[in-house]
């Protein structure tokens, strides 16, 4: 390290330049040039006694890593909404604050979800391939038809920040919105959306379904759940790949039960099941829902705001 002042923050993942510059100015941070792994994070912290760490998926910290951290560590900050790459309970047991950035991703993830809805319904990947291959053939009135978004019923699983932002956008497209969650939202937050107490009750009503809940555990959407959807429904996932049984999704897409799907997340990222790439009725993106300049900067700034609060002796702004 070249800093003359003591480093107060390890940034263990590559971050945008604006975030790195602020981190170096405010915390004399050590900013990695490529994502560090968990063992390297632990080693660095023990060699330099840093009180704060900003981690990513590759540098996720499980119980054994957290147990090996020095007592100087006071906060582990995540520049994302998700924190499934670390053991939060183990950190709490050691008195280490864990934070995330729940608001930073909301608007861009909601925008991207609508992109997936529109692209899957209107066969965007097929149309784009036709144009890149030179077009050369006119289409008639019955050729290459998509399905209209306006007037469709959109089912939302998880009515938190992102789910509600998606609902607002969908209503702007004239969609009817229904949702399910562990509890009903306040009427003011529902904004006209209809609550279903269970996923199984909601699925038969959905013409488009989108997921906005954390991952982990048994897949939420498996053979039974896809079977409950209406024939011709469209499935969207910009949440977590682990929410979906991909064999069941593939079967639903190839059998004709689903009209199509828009997917941004997968079970084994970045190694996506190659079967999906061979399907015309799937619009695929490489986990990019938050990938805008503004959002990635804000994700990093939120993590730094949390670091500043904890190191100043204040409560974390976004505790997990």
PDB file of C-alpha atoms in Angstrom:
ATOM      1  CA  UNK A   1       0.000   0.000   0.000  1.00  0.00           C
ATOM      2  CA  UNK A   2       1.205   3.463  -0.843  1.00  0.00           C
ATOM      3  CA  UNK A   3      -1.079   5.408   1.538  1.00  0.00           C
ATOM      4  CA  UNK A   4       0.720   7.387   4.199  1.00  0.00           C
ATOM      5  CA  UNK A   5      -2.376   7.304   6.410  1.00  0.00           C
ATOM      6  CA  UNK A   6      -3.809   4.126   7.871  1.00  0.00           C
ATOM      7  CA  UNK A   7      -6.159   2.295   5.554  1.00  0.00           C
ATOM      8  CA  UNK A   8      -9.643   2.181   7.085  1.00  0.00           C
ATOM      9  CA  UNK A   9     -11.399   0.294   4.294  1.00  0.00           C
ATOM     10  CA  UNK A  10     -10.677  -2.652   2.030  1.00  0.00           C
ATOM     11  CA  UNK A  11     -12.654  -2.610  -1.201  1.00  0.00           C
ATOM     12  CA  UNK A  12     -12.460  -6.235  -2.258  1.00  0.00           C
ATOM     13  CA  UNK A  13     -14.346  -5.933  -5.528  1.00  0.00           C
ATOM     14  CA  UNK A  14     -13.817  -3.742  -8.558  1.00  0.00           C
ATOM     15  CA  UNK A  15     -15.949  -0.609  -8.271  1.00  0.00           C
ATOM     16  CA  UNK A  16     -16.648   2.379 -10.542  1.00  0.00           C
ATOM     17  CA  UNK A  17     -14.015   5.118 -10.606  1.00  0.00           C
ATOM     18  CA  UNK A  18     -16.253   7.614  -8.796  1.00  0.00           C
ATOM     19  CA  UNK A  19     -16.700   5.159  -5.912  1.00  0.00           C
ATOM     20  CA  UNK A  20     -12.998   4.330  -5.761  1.00  0.00           C
ATOM     21  CA  UNK A  21     -12.027   8.003  -5.728  1.00  0.00           C
ATOM     22  CA  UNK A  22     -14.364   8.786  -2.833  1.00  0.00           C
ATOM     23  CA  UNK A  23     -13.204   5.708  -0.913  1.00  0.00           C
ATOM     24  CA  UNK A  24      -9.560   6.684  -1.285  1.00  0.00           C
ATOM     25  CA  UNK A  25     -10.254  10.288  -0.254  1.00  0.00           C
ATOM     26  CA  UNK A  26     -12.506   9.518   2.719  1.00  0.00           C
ATOM     27  CA  UNK A  27     -11.034   6.277   4.065  1.00  0.00           C
ATOM     28  CA  UNK A  28      -7.538   5.969   2.530  1.00  0.00           C
ATOM     29  CA  UNK A  29      -9.033   2.790   1.108  1.00  0.00           C
ATOM     30  CA  UNK A  30      -7.142  -0.002  -0.550  1.00  0.00           C
ATOM     31  CA  UNK A  31      -9.092  -0.582  -3.774  1.00  0.00           C
ATOM     32  CA  UNK A  32      -8.519  -3.854  -5.574  1.00  0.00           C
ATOM     33  CA  UNK A  33      -8.093  -3.838  -9.351  1.00  0.00           C
ATOM     34  CA  UNK A  34      -9.836  -7.210  -9.701  1.00  0.00           C
ATOM     35  CA  UNK A  35     -12.289  -9.035  -7.470  1.00  0.00           C
ATOM     36  CA  UNK A  36     -10.573 -10.676  -4.492  1.00  0.00           C
ATOM     37  CA  UNK A  37     -11.535 -14.106  -3.196  1.00  0.00           C
ATOM     38  CA  UNK A  38     -12.572 -14.782   0.400  1.00  0.00           C
ATOM     39  CA  UNK A  39      -9.197 -16.080   1.568  1.00  0.00           C
ATOM     40  CA  UNK A  40      -7.426 -13.011   0.202  1.00  0.00           C
ATOM     41  CA  UNK A  41      -9.846 -10.737   2.064  1.00  0.00           C
ATOM     42  CA  UNK A  42      -9.178 -12.508   5.352  1.00  0.00           C
ATOM     43  CA  UNK A  43      -5.429 -12.381   4.781  1.00  0.00           C
ATOM     44  CA  UNK A  44      -5.467  -8.665   3.952  1.00  0.00           C
ATOM     45  CA  UNK A  45      -7.566  -7.802   6.996  1.00  0.00           C
ATOM     46  CA  UNK A  46      -5.214  -9.693   9.309  1.00  0.00           C
ATOM     47  CA  UNK A  47      -2.137  -8.048   7.841  1.00  0.00           C
ATOM     48  CA  UNK A  48      -3.509  -4.505   7.914  1.00  0.00           C
ATOM     49  CA  UNK A  49      -6.103  -4.448  10.732  1.00  0.00           C
ATOM     50  CA  UNK A  50      -8.718  -2.656   8.636  1.00  0.00           C
ATOM     51  CA  UNK A  51     -12.035  -1.846  10.385  1.00  0.00           C
ATOM     52  CA  UNK A  52     -14.235  -1.987   7.265  1.00  0.00           C
ATOM     53  CA  UNK A  53     -14.646  -4.231   4.215  1.00  0.00           C
ATOM     54  CA  UNK A  54     -16.692  -3.777   1.053  1.00  0.00           C
ATOM     55  CA  UNK A  55     -17.239  -7.187  -0.516  1.00  0.00           C
ATOM     56  CA  UNK A  56     -18.841  -8.773  -3.561  1.00  0.00           C
ATOM     57  CA  UNK A  57     -19.995 -12.223  -4.566  1.00  0.00           C
ATOM     58  CA  UNK A  58     -16.498 -13.603  -5.204  1.00  0.00           C
ATOM     59  CA  UNK A  59     -15.281 -12.236  -1.874  1.00  0.00           C
ATOM     60  CA  UNK A  60     -18.314 -13.523   0.028  1.00  0.00           C
ATOM     61  CA  UNK A  61     -17.604 -14.355   3.648  1.00  0.00           C
ATOM     62  CA  UNK A  62     -18.967 -17.523   5.229  1.00  0.00           C
ATOM     63  CA  UNK A  63     -18.735 -18.516   8.876  1.00  0.00           C
ATOM     64  CA  UNK A  64     -15.175 -19.864   8.636  1.00  0.00           C
ATOM     65  CA  UNK A  65     -13.956 -16.671   6.977  1.00  0.00           C
ATOM     66  CA  UNK A  66     -15.688 -14.411   9.489  1.00  0.00           C
ATOM     67  CA  UNK A  67     -14.215 -16.419  12.381  1.00  0.00           C
ATOM     68  CA  UNK A  68     -10.742 -15.740  10.957  1.00  0.00           C
ATOM     69  CA  UNK A  69     -11.163 -11.969  10.680  1.00  0.00           C
ATOM     70  CA  UNK A  70      -9.283  -9.771  13.173  1.00  0.00           C
ATOM     71  CA  UNK A  71     -11.167  -8.033  15.975  1.00  0.00           C
ATOM     72  CA  UNK A  72     -10.599  -4.687  14.241  1.00  0.00           C
ATOM     73  CA  UNK A  73     -13.319  -5.383  11.642  1.00  0.00           C
ATOM     74  CA  UNK A  74     -16.495  -3.467  12.524  1.00  0.00           C
ATOM     75  CA  UNK A  75     -18.504  -3.534   9.286  1.00  0.00           C
ATOM     76  CA  UNK A  76     -18.908  -5.655   6.185  1.00  0.00           C
ATOM     77  CA  UNK A  77     -20.662  -3.566   3.547  1.00  0.00           C
ATOM     78  CA  UNK A  78     -22.414  -4.908   0.456  1.00  0.00           C
ATOM     79  CA  UNK A  79     -22.918  -2.656  -2.562  1.00  0.00           C
ATOM     80  CA  UNK A  80     -25.960  -4.661  -3.620  1.00  0.00           C
ATOM     81  CA  UNK A  81     -29.409  -5.470  -2.324  1.00  0.00           C
ATOM     82  CA  UNK A  82     -28.605  -9.168  -1.983  1.00  0.00           C
ATOM     83  CA  UNK A  83     -26.391 -10.596   0.746  1.00  0.00           C
ATOM     84  CA  UNK A  84     -26.742 -14.332   0.148  1.00  0.00           C
ATOM     85  CA  UNK A  85     -22.968 -14.571  -0.410  1.00  0.00           C
ATOM     86  CA  UNK A  86     -22.195 -14.215   3.294  1.00  0.00           C
ATOM     87  CA  UNK A  87     -23.122 -15.562   6.716  1.00  0.00           C
ATOM     88  CA  UNK A  88     -24.932 -12.671   8.384  1.00  0.00           C
ATOM     89  CA  UNK A  89     -25.564 -14.558  11.628  1.00  0.00           C
ATOM     90  CA  UNK A  90     -21.870 -15.359  12.041  1.00  0.00           C
ATOM     91  CA  UNK A  91     -20.995 -11.691  11.580  1.00  0.00           C
ATOM     92  CA  UNK A  92     -23.567 -10.622  14.137  1.00  0.00           C
ATOM     93  CA  UNK A  93     -22.172 -13.066  16.677  1.00  0.00           C
ATOM     94  CA  UNK A  94     -18.841 -11.270  16.388  1.00  0.00           C
ATOM     95  CA  UNK A  95     -20.455  -7.853  16.667  1.00  0.00           C
ATOM     96  CA  UNK A  96     -19.749  -6.966  13.035  1.00  0.00           C
ATOM     97  CA  UNK A  97     -22.367  -4.841  11.273  1.00  0.00           C
ATOM     98  CA  UNK A  98     -23.553  -6.087   7.896  1.00  0.00           C
ATOM     99  CA  UNK A  99     -25.137  -3.657   5.452  1.00  0.00           C
ATOM    100  CA  UNK A 100     -26.585  -3.679   1.948  1.00  0.00           C
ATOM    101  CA  UNK A 101     -27.888  -1.158  -0.585  1.00  0.00           C
ATOM    102  CA  UNK A 102     -31.615  -1.917  -0.862  1.00  0.00           C
ATOM    103  CA  UNK A 103     -32.753   1.337  -2.469  1.00  0.00           C
ATOM    104  CA  UNK A 104     -29.967   1.913  -4.958  1.00  0.00           C
ATOM    105  CA  UNK A 105     -31.072  -0.814  -7.375  1.00  0.00           C
ATOM    106  CA  UNK A 106     -34.839  -0.360  -7.198  1.00  0.00           C
ATOM    107  CA  UNK A 107     -35.590   1.892 -10.146  1.00  0.00           C
ATOM    108  CA  UNK A 108     -33.176   0.364 -12.653  1.00  0.00           C
ATOM    109  CA  UNK A 109     -34.175  -3.185 -11.723  1.00  0.00           C
ATOM    110  CA  UNK A 110     -37.826  -2.247 -12.198  1.00  0.00           C
ATOM    111  CA  UNK A 111     -37.027  -0.648 -15.562  1.00  0.00           C
ATOM    112  CA  UNK A 112     -35.148  -3.765 -16.612  1.00  0.00           C
ATOM    113  CA  UNK A 113     -37.996  -6.028 -15.526  1.00  0.00           C
ATOM    114  CA  UNK A 114     -40.324  -4.164 -17.878  1.00  0.00           C
ATOM    115  CA  UNK A 115     -37.710  -4.539 -20.608  1.00  0.00           C
ATOM    116  CA  UNK A 116     -37.841  -8.310 -20.052  1.00  0.00           C
ATOM    117  CA  UNK A 117     -41.650  -8.285 -20.075  1.00  0.00           C
ATOM    118  CA  UNK A 118     -41.831  -6.344 -23.328  1.00  0.00           C
ATOM    119  CA  UNK A 119     -39.022  -8.301 -24.982  1.00  0.00           C
ATOM    120  CA  UNK A 120     -40.503 -11.694 -24.083  1.00  0.00           C
ATOM    121  CA  UNK A 121     -44.040 -10.752 -25.091  1.00  0.00           C
ATOM    122  CA  UNK A 122     -43.024  -9.059 -28.332  1.00  0.00           C
ATOM    123  CA  UNK A 123     -40.395 -11.623 -29.446  1.00  0.00           C
ATOM    124  CA  UNK A 124     -37.589  -9.065 -29.360  1.00  0.00           C
ATOM    125  CA  UNK A 125     -34.709 -11.534 -29.602  1.00  0.00           C
ATOM    126  CA  UNK A 126     -36.220 -13.150 -32.709  1.00  0.00           C
ATOM    127  CA  UNK A 127     -36.874  -9.826 -34.417  1.00  0.00           C
ATOM    128  CA  UNK A 128     -33.363  -8.605 -33.649  1.00  0.00           C
ATOM    129  CA  UNK A 129     -31.786 -11.763 -35.079  1.00  0.00           C
ATOM    130  CA  UNK A 130     -33.865 -11.422 -38.234  1.00  0.00           C
ATOM    131  CA  UNK A 131     -32.541  -7.907 -38.765  1.00  0.00           C
ATOM    132  CA  UNK A 132     -28.912  -8.858 -38.059  1.00  0.00           C
ATOM    133  CA  UNK A 133     -29.250 -11.662 -40.594  1.00  0.00           C
ATOM    134  CA  UNK A 134     -30.324  -9.180 -43.272  1.00  0.00           C
ATOM    135  CA  UNK A 135     -34.137  -9.505 -43.119  1.00  0.00           C
ATOM    136  CA  UNK A 136     -34.829  -9.996 -46.841  1.00  0.00           C
ATOM    137  CA  UNK A 137     -38.349 -11.426 -46.459  1.00  0.00           C
ATOM    138  CA  UNK A 138     -41.579  -9.567 -45.794  1.00  0.00           C
ATOM    139  CA  UNK A 139     -43.891 -10.900 -43.112  1.00  0.00           C
ATOM    140  CA  UNK A 140     -47.601 -11.307 -43.518  1.00  0.00           C
ATOM    141  CA  UNK A 141     -50.474 -10.603 -41.169  1.00  0.00           C
ATOM    142  CA  UNK A 142     -50.194 -13.966 -39.420  1.00  0.00           C
ATOM    143  CA  UNK A 143     -46.416 -14.217 -39.208  1.00  0.00           C
ATOM    144  CA  UNK A 144     -44.143 -13.806 -36.161  1.00  0.00           C
ATOM    145  CA  UNK A 145     -46.875 -12.584 -33.838  1.00  0.00           C
ATOM    146  CA  UNK A 146     -46.137 -11.641 -30.265  1.00  0.00           C
ATOM    147  CA  UNK A 147     -48.612 -11.208 -27.447  1.00  0.00           C
ATOM    148  CA  UNK A 148     -49.915  -7.825 -26.311  1.00  0.00           C
ATOM    149  CA  UNK A 149     -48.782  -6.417 -22.959  1.00  0.00           C
ATOM    150  CA  UNK A 150     -51.557  -3.876 -22.539  1.00  0.00           C
ATOM    151  CA  UNK A 151     -54.541  -5.368 -20.730  1.00  0.00           C
ATOM    152  CA  UNK A 152     -52.680  -8.403 -19.402  1.00  0.00           C
ATOM    153  CA  UNK A 153     -52.689  -9.468 -15.751  1.00  0.00           C
ATOM    154  CA  UNK A 154     -49.239  -9.245 -14.195  1.00  0.00           C
ATOM    155  CA  UNK A 155     -48.542 -11.366 -11.134  1.00  0.00           C
ATOM    156  CA  UNK A 156     -45.758 -10.132  -8.861  1.00  0.00           C
ATOM    157  CA  UNK A 157     -44.141 -12.447  -6.317  1.00  0.00           C
ATOM    158  CA  UNK A 158     -42.677 -10.190  -3.632  1.00  0.00           C
ATOM    159  CA  UNK A 159     -44.173  -6.730  -3.166  1.00  0.00           C
ATOM    160  CA  UNK A 160     -41.194  -4.950  -1.660  1.00  0.00           C
ATOM    161  CA  UNK A 161     -39.434  -1.925  -3.115  1.00  0.00           C
ATOM    162  CA  UNK A 162     -38.722  -3.476  -6.506  1.00  0.00           C
ATOM    163  CA  UNK A 163     -42.035  -5.307  -6.759  1.00  0.00           C
ATOM    164  CA  UNK A 164     -43.956  -2.087  -6.117  1.00  0.00           C
ATOM    165  CA  UNK A 165     -41.817  -0.152  -8.603  1.00  0.00           C
ATOM    166  CA  UNK A 166     -42.548  -2.818 -11.231  1.00  0.00           C
ATOM    167  CA  UNK A 167     -46.275  -2.581 -10.445  1.00  0.00           C
ATOM    168  CA  UNK A 168     -46.251   1.174 -11.002  1.00  0.00           C
ATOM    169  CA  UNK A 169     -44.573   0.793 -14.388  1.00  0.00           C
ATOM    170  CA  UNK A 170     -46.841  -2.076 -15.427  1.00  0.00           C
ATOM    171  CA  UNK A 171     -49.917  -0.023 -14.597  1.00  0.00           C
ATOM    172  CA  UNK A 172     -48.545   2.625 -16.946  1.00  0.00           C
ATOM    173  CA  UNK A 173     -48.749   0.003 -19.695  1.00  0.00           C
ATOM    174  CA  UNK A 174     -52.381  -0.708 -18.822  1.00  0.00           C
ATOM    175  CA  UNK A 175     -51.660  -3.985 -17.040  1.00  0.00           C
ATOM    176  CA  UNK A 176     -53.778  -5.277 -14.160  1.00  0.00           C
ATOM    177  CA  UNK A 177     -51.494  -5.998 -11.205  1.00  0.00           C
ATOM    178  CA  UNK A 178     -51.899  -8.777  -8.647  1.00  0.00           C
ATOM    179  CA  UNK A 179     -49.328  -9.848  -6.084  1.00  0.00           C
ATOM    180  CA  UNK A 180     -48.455 -12.266  -3.321  1.00  0.00           C
ATOM    181  CA  UNK A 181     -46.162 -11.812  -0.347  1.00  0.00           C
ATOM    182  CA  UNK A 182     -45.820 -13.028   3.231  1.00  0.00           C
ATOM    183  CA  UNK A 183     -48.276 -10.315   4.259  1.00  0.00           C
ATOM    184  CA  UNK A 184     -50.549  -7.826   2.583  1.00  0.00           C
ATOM    185  CA  UNK A 185     -49.151  -4.353   1.947  1.00  0.00           C
ATOM    186  CA  UNK A 186     -50.801  -1.208   3.242  1.00  0.00           C
ATOM    187  CA  UNK A 187     -53.543   0.039   0.925  1.00  0.00           C
ATOM    188  CA  UNK A 188     -51.534   3.151   0.053  1.00  0.00           C
ATOM    189  CA  UNK A 189     -48.634   0.984  -1.117  1.00  0.00           C
ATOM    190  CA  UNK A 190     -50.892  -1.384  -3.051  1.00  0.00           C
ATOM    191  CA  UNK A 191     -51.970   1.446  -5.356  1.00  0.00           C
ATOM    192  CA  UNK A 192     -54.803  -0.658  -6.745  1.00  0.00           C
ATOM    193  CA  UNK A 193     -52.942  -3.994  -6.902  1.00  0.00           C
ATOM    194  CA  UNK A 194     -54.852  -7.056  -5.696  1.00  0.00           C
ATOM    195  CA  UNK A 195     -53.374  -9.267  -2.962  1.00  0.00           C
ATOM    196  CA  UNK A 196     -53.386 -13.074  -3.004  1.00  0.00           C
ATOM    197  CA  UNK A 197     -52.520 -14.852   0.221  1.00  0.00           C
ATOM    198  CA  UNK A 198     -50.757 -17.745  -1.521  1.00  0.00           C
ATOM    199  CA  UNK A 199     -48.686 -18.273  -4.638  1.00  0.00           C
ATOM    200  CA  UNK A 200     -50.796 -21.246  -5.689  1.00  0.00           C
ATOM    201  CA  UNK A 201     -53.944 -19.130  -5.589  1.00  0.00           C
ATOM    202  CA  UNK A 202     -52.382 -16.346  -7.640  1.00  0.00           C
ATOM    203  CA  UNK A 203     -50.659 -18.338 -10.377  1.00  0.00           C
ATOM    204  CA  UNK A 204     -53.785 -19.373 -12.328  1.00  0.00           C
ATOM    205  CA  UNK A 205     -54.731 -15.706 -12.625  1.00  0.00           C
ATOM    206  CA  UNK A 206     -51.403 -14.607 -14.140  1.00  0.00           C
ATOM    207  CA  UNK A 207     -50.786 -13.943 -17.797  1.00  0.00           C
ATOM    208  CA  UNK A 208     -47.326 -12.595 -16.987  1.00  0.00           C
ATOM    209  CA  UNK A 209     -45.434 -13.581 -13.831  1.00  0.00           C
ATOM    210  CA  UNK A 210     -42.374 -11.851 -12.362  1.00  0.00           C
ATOM    211  CA  UNK A 211     -40.306 -12.722  -9.284  1.00  0.00           C
ATOM    212  CA  UNK A 212     -38.929 -10.189  -6.808  1.00  0.00           C
ATOM    213  CA  UNK A 213     -37.968 -12.135  -3.686  1.00  0.00           C
ATOM    214  CA  UNK A 214     -34.613 -13.249  -2.223  1.00  0.00           C
ATOM    215  CA  UNK A 215     -33.100 -16.544  -3.327  1.00  0.00           C
ATOM    216  CA  UNK A 216     -32.102 -19.537  -1.229  1.00  0.00           C
ATOM    217  CA  UNK A 217     -33.602 -22.873  -0.313  1.00  0.00           C
ATOM    218  CA  UNK A 218     -36.001 -24.890  -2.459  1.00  0.00           C
ATOM    219  CA  UNK A 219     -36.922 -23.333  -5.841  1.00  0.00           C
ATOM    220  CA  UNK A 220     -40.097 -21.278  -5.691  1.00  0.00           C
ATOM    221  CA  UNK A 221     -41.061 -22.148  -9.269  1.00  0.00           C
ATOM    222  CA  UNK A 222     -40.976 -25.876 -10.054  1.00  0.00           C
ATOM    223  CA  UNK A 223     -43.081 -28.245 -12.180  1.00  0.00           C
ATOM    224  CA  UNK A 224     -46.251 -27.818 -10.121  1.00  0.00           C
ATOM    225  CA  UNK A 225     -46.043 -24.021 -10.060  1.00  0.00           C
ATOM    226  CA  UNK A 226     -45.394 -23.686 -13.790  1.00  0.00           C
ATOM    227  CA  UNK A 227     -48.318 -26.015 -14.368  1.00  0.00           C
ATOM    228  CA  UNK A 228     -50.591 -23.694 -12.406  1.00  0.00           C
ATOM    229  CA  UNK A 229     -49.864 -20.792 -14.725  1.00  0.00           C
ATOM    230  CA  UNK A 230     -52.286 -20.191 -17.577  1.00  0.00           C
ATOM    231  CA  UNK A 231     -51.344 -21.715 -20.916  1.00  0.00           C
ATOM    232  CA  UNK A 232     -49.643 -19.007 -22.936  1.00  0.00           C
ATOM    233  CA  UNK A 233     -48.305 -17.162 -19.888  1.00  0.00           C
ATOM    234  CA  UNK A 234     -44.971 -15.328 -19.896  1.00  0.00           C
ATOM    235  CA  UNK A 235     -42.403 -15.868 -17.134  1.00  0.00           C
ATOM    236  CA  UNK A 236     -39.906 -13.204 -15.990  1.00  0.00           C
ATOM    237  CA  UNK A 237     -37.005 -13.507 -13.556  1.00  0.00           C
ATOM    238  CA  UNK A 238     -34.644 -10.672 -12.661  1.00  0.00           C
ATOM    239  CA  UNK A 239     -34.329 -11.717  -9.003  1.00  0.00           C
ATOM    240  CA  UNK A 240     -32.290 -14.876  -8.312  1.00  0.00           C
ATOM    241  CA  UNK A 241     -31.648 -17.945 -10.458  1.00  0.00           C
ATOM    242  CA  UNK A 242     -32.056 -20.273  -7.479  1.00  0.00           C
ATOM    243  CA  UNK A 243     -35.765 -19.420  -7.346  1.00  0.00           C
ATOM    244  CA  UNK A 244     -36.378 -21.541 -10.441  1.00  0.00           C
ATOM    245  CA  UNK A 245     -36.161 -25.238 -11.256  1.00  0.00           C
ATOM    246  CA  UNK A 246     -34.628 -24.774 -14.700  1.00  0.00           C
ATOM    247  CA  UNK A 247     -35.598 -28.247 -15.922  1.00  0.00           C
ATOM    248  CA  UNK A 248     -39.230 -27.426 -15.156  1.00  0.00           C
ATOM    249  CA  UNK A 249     -38.915 -24.044 -16.866  1.00  0.00           C
ATOM    250  CA  UNK A 250     -37.352 -25.622 -19.945  1.00  0.00           C
ATOM    251  CA  UNK A 251     -40.151 -28.172 -20.137  1.00  0.00           C
ATOM    252  CA  UNK A 252     -42.805 -25.450 -19.798  1.00  0.00           C
ATOM    253  CA  UNK A 253     -41.196 -23.458 -22.616  1.00  0.00           C
ATOM    254  CA  UNK A 254     -40.709 -26.359 -25.008  1.00  0.00           C
ATOM    255  CA  UNK A 255     -44.116 -27.934 -24.390  1.00  0.00           C
ATOM    256  CA  UNK A 256     -45.911 -24.747 -25.406  1.00  0.00           C
ATOM    257  CA  UNK A 257     -47.381 -24.212 -21.962  1.00  0.00           C
ATOM    258  CA  UNK A 258     -45.476 -20.921 -21.665  1.00  0.00           C
ATOM    259  CA  UNK A 259     -45.519 -18.428 -24.513  1.00  0.00           C
ATOM    260  CA  UNK A 260     -42.077 -17.221 -23.540  1.00  0.00           C
ATOM    261  CA  UNK A 261     -39.714 -16.027 -20.847  1.00  0.00           C
ATOM    262  CA  UNK A 262     -37.400 -13.137 -20.062  1.00  0.00           C
ATOM    263  CA  UNK A 263     -34.436 -14.167 -17.897  1.00  0.00           C
ATOM    264  CA  UNK A 264     -31.638 -12.137 -16.349  1.00  0.00           C
ATOM    265  CA  UNK A 265     -30.569 -14.635 -13.651  1.00  0.00           C
ATOM    266  CA  UNK A 266     -29.722 -18.336 -13.671  1.00  0.00           C
ATOM    267  CA  UNK A 267     -28.965 -21.240 -11.350  1.00  0.00           C
ATOM    268  CA  UNK A 268     -25.288 -21.633 -12.224  1.00  0.00           C
ATOM    269  CA  UNK A 269     -24.083 -18.196 -13.234  1.00  0.00           C
ATOM    270  CA  UNK A 270     -22.116 -17.406 -15.280  1.00  0.00           C
ATOM    271  CA  UNK A 271     -22.406 -20.903 -16.775  1.00  0.00           C
ATOM    272  CA  UNK A 272     -25.937 -20.817 -18.147  1.00  0.00           C
ATOM    273  CA  UNK A 273     -27.765 -23.969 -19.191  1.00  0.00           C
ATOM    274  CA  UNK A 274     -27.084 -23.970 -22.974  1.00  0.00           C
ATOM    275  CA  UNK A 275     -30.543 -25.339 -23.719  1.00  0.00           C
ATOM    276  CA  UNK A 276     -32.054 -21.896 -23.145  1.00  0.00           C
ATOM    277  CA  UNK A 277     -29.847 -20.311 -25.796  1.00  0.00           C
ATOM    278  CA  UNK A 278     -31.410 -22.655 -28.342  1.00  0.00           C
ATOM    279  CA  UNK A 279     -34.964 -21.513 -27.648  1.00  0.00           C
ATOM    280  CA  UNK A 280     -36.486 -18.763 -29.773  1.00  0.00           C
ATOM    281  CA  UNK A 281     -39.093 -17.938 -27.133  1.00  0.00           C
ATOM    282  CA  UNK A 282     -36.607 -16.865 -24.447  1.00  0.00           C
ATOM    283  CA  UNK A 283     -35.054 -13.411 -24.117  1.00  0.00           C
ATOM    284  CA  UNK A 284     -31.739 -13.761 -22.264  1.00  0.00           C
ATOM    285  CA  UNK A 285     -29.556 -11.177 -20.526  1.00  0.00           C
ATOM    286  CA  UNK A 286     -26.401 -11.737 -18.392  1.00  0.00           C
ATOM    287  CA  UNK A 287     -27.515 -10.541 -14.910  1.00  0.00           C
ATOM    288  CA  UNK A 288     -27.574  -6.872 -15.890  1.00  0.00           C
ATOM    289  CA  UNK A 289     -30.667  -5.433 -14.197  1.00  0.00           C
ATOM    290  CA  UNK A 290     -28.674  -2.888 -12.183  1.00  0.00           C
ATOM    291  CA  UNK A 291     -26.093  -2.177 -14.877  1.00  0.00           C
ATOM    292  CA  UNK A 292     -26.358   1.560 -15.391  1.00  0.00           C
ATOM    293  CA  UNK A 293     -23.718   4.157 -14.606  1.00  0.00           C
ATOM    294  CA  UNK A 294     -25.988   5.940 -12.170  1.00  0.00           C
ATOM    295  CA  UNK A 295     -27.080   2.838 -10.287  1.00  0.00           C
ATOM    296  CA  UNK A 296     -23.650   1.247  -9.966  1.00  0.00           C
ATOM    297  CA  UNK A 297     -22.274   4.528  -8.615  1.00  0.00           C
ATOM    298  CA  UNK A 298     -25.147   4.792  -6.138  1.00  0.00           C
ATOM    299  CA  UNK A 299     -24.650   1.189  -5.007  1.00  0.00           C
ATOM    300  CA  UNK A 300     -21.057   1.976  -4.138  1.00  0.00           C
ATOM    301  CA  UNK A 301     -21.893   5.310  -2.516  1.00  0.00           C
ATOM    302  CA  UNK A 302     -24.519   3.647  -0.330  1.00  0.00           C
ATOM    303  CA  UNK A 303     -21.956   1.116   0.882  1.00  0.00           C
ATOM    304  CA  UNK A 304     -19.551   3.961   1.675  1.00  0.00           C
ATOM    305  CA  UNK A 305     -22.287   5.873   3.527  1.00  0.00           C
ATOM    306  CA  UNK A 306     -22.783   2.829   5.730  1.00  0.00           C
ATOM    307  CA  UNK A 307     -19.054   2.497   6.344  1.00  0.00           C
ATOM    308  CA  UNK A 308     -18.846   6.158   7.326  1.00  0.00           C
ATOM    309  CA  UNK A 309     -21.743   5.827   9.759  1.00  0.00           C
ATOM    310  CA  UNK A 310     -20.352   2.780  11.551  1.00  0.00           C
ATOM    311  CA  UNK A 311     -16.784   4.059  11.743  1.00  0.00           C
ATOM    312  CA  UNK A 312     -18.096   7.347  13.145  1.00  0.00           C
ATOM    313  CA  UNK A 313     -19.866   5.458  15.911  1.00  0.00           C
ATOM    314  CA  UNK A 314     -23.355   5.873  14.449  1.00  0.00           C
ATOM    315  CA  UNK A 315     -25.871   3.198  13.553  1.00  0.00           C
ATOM    316  CA  UNK A 316     -25.596   1.606  10.127  1.00  0.00           C
ATOM    317  CA  UNK A 317     -27.952   3.204   7.600  1.00  0.00           C
ATOM    318  CA  UNK A 318     -28.927  -0.068   5.917  1.00  0.00           C
ATOM    319  CA  UNK A 319     -28.375  -2.887   8.425  1.00  0.00           C
ATOM    320  CA  UNK A 320     -29.152  -6.383   7.247  1.00  0.00           C
TER     321      UNK A 320
END
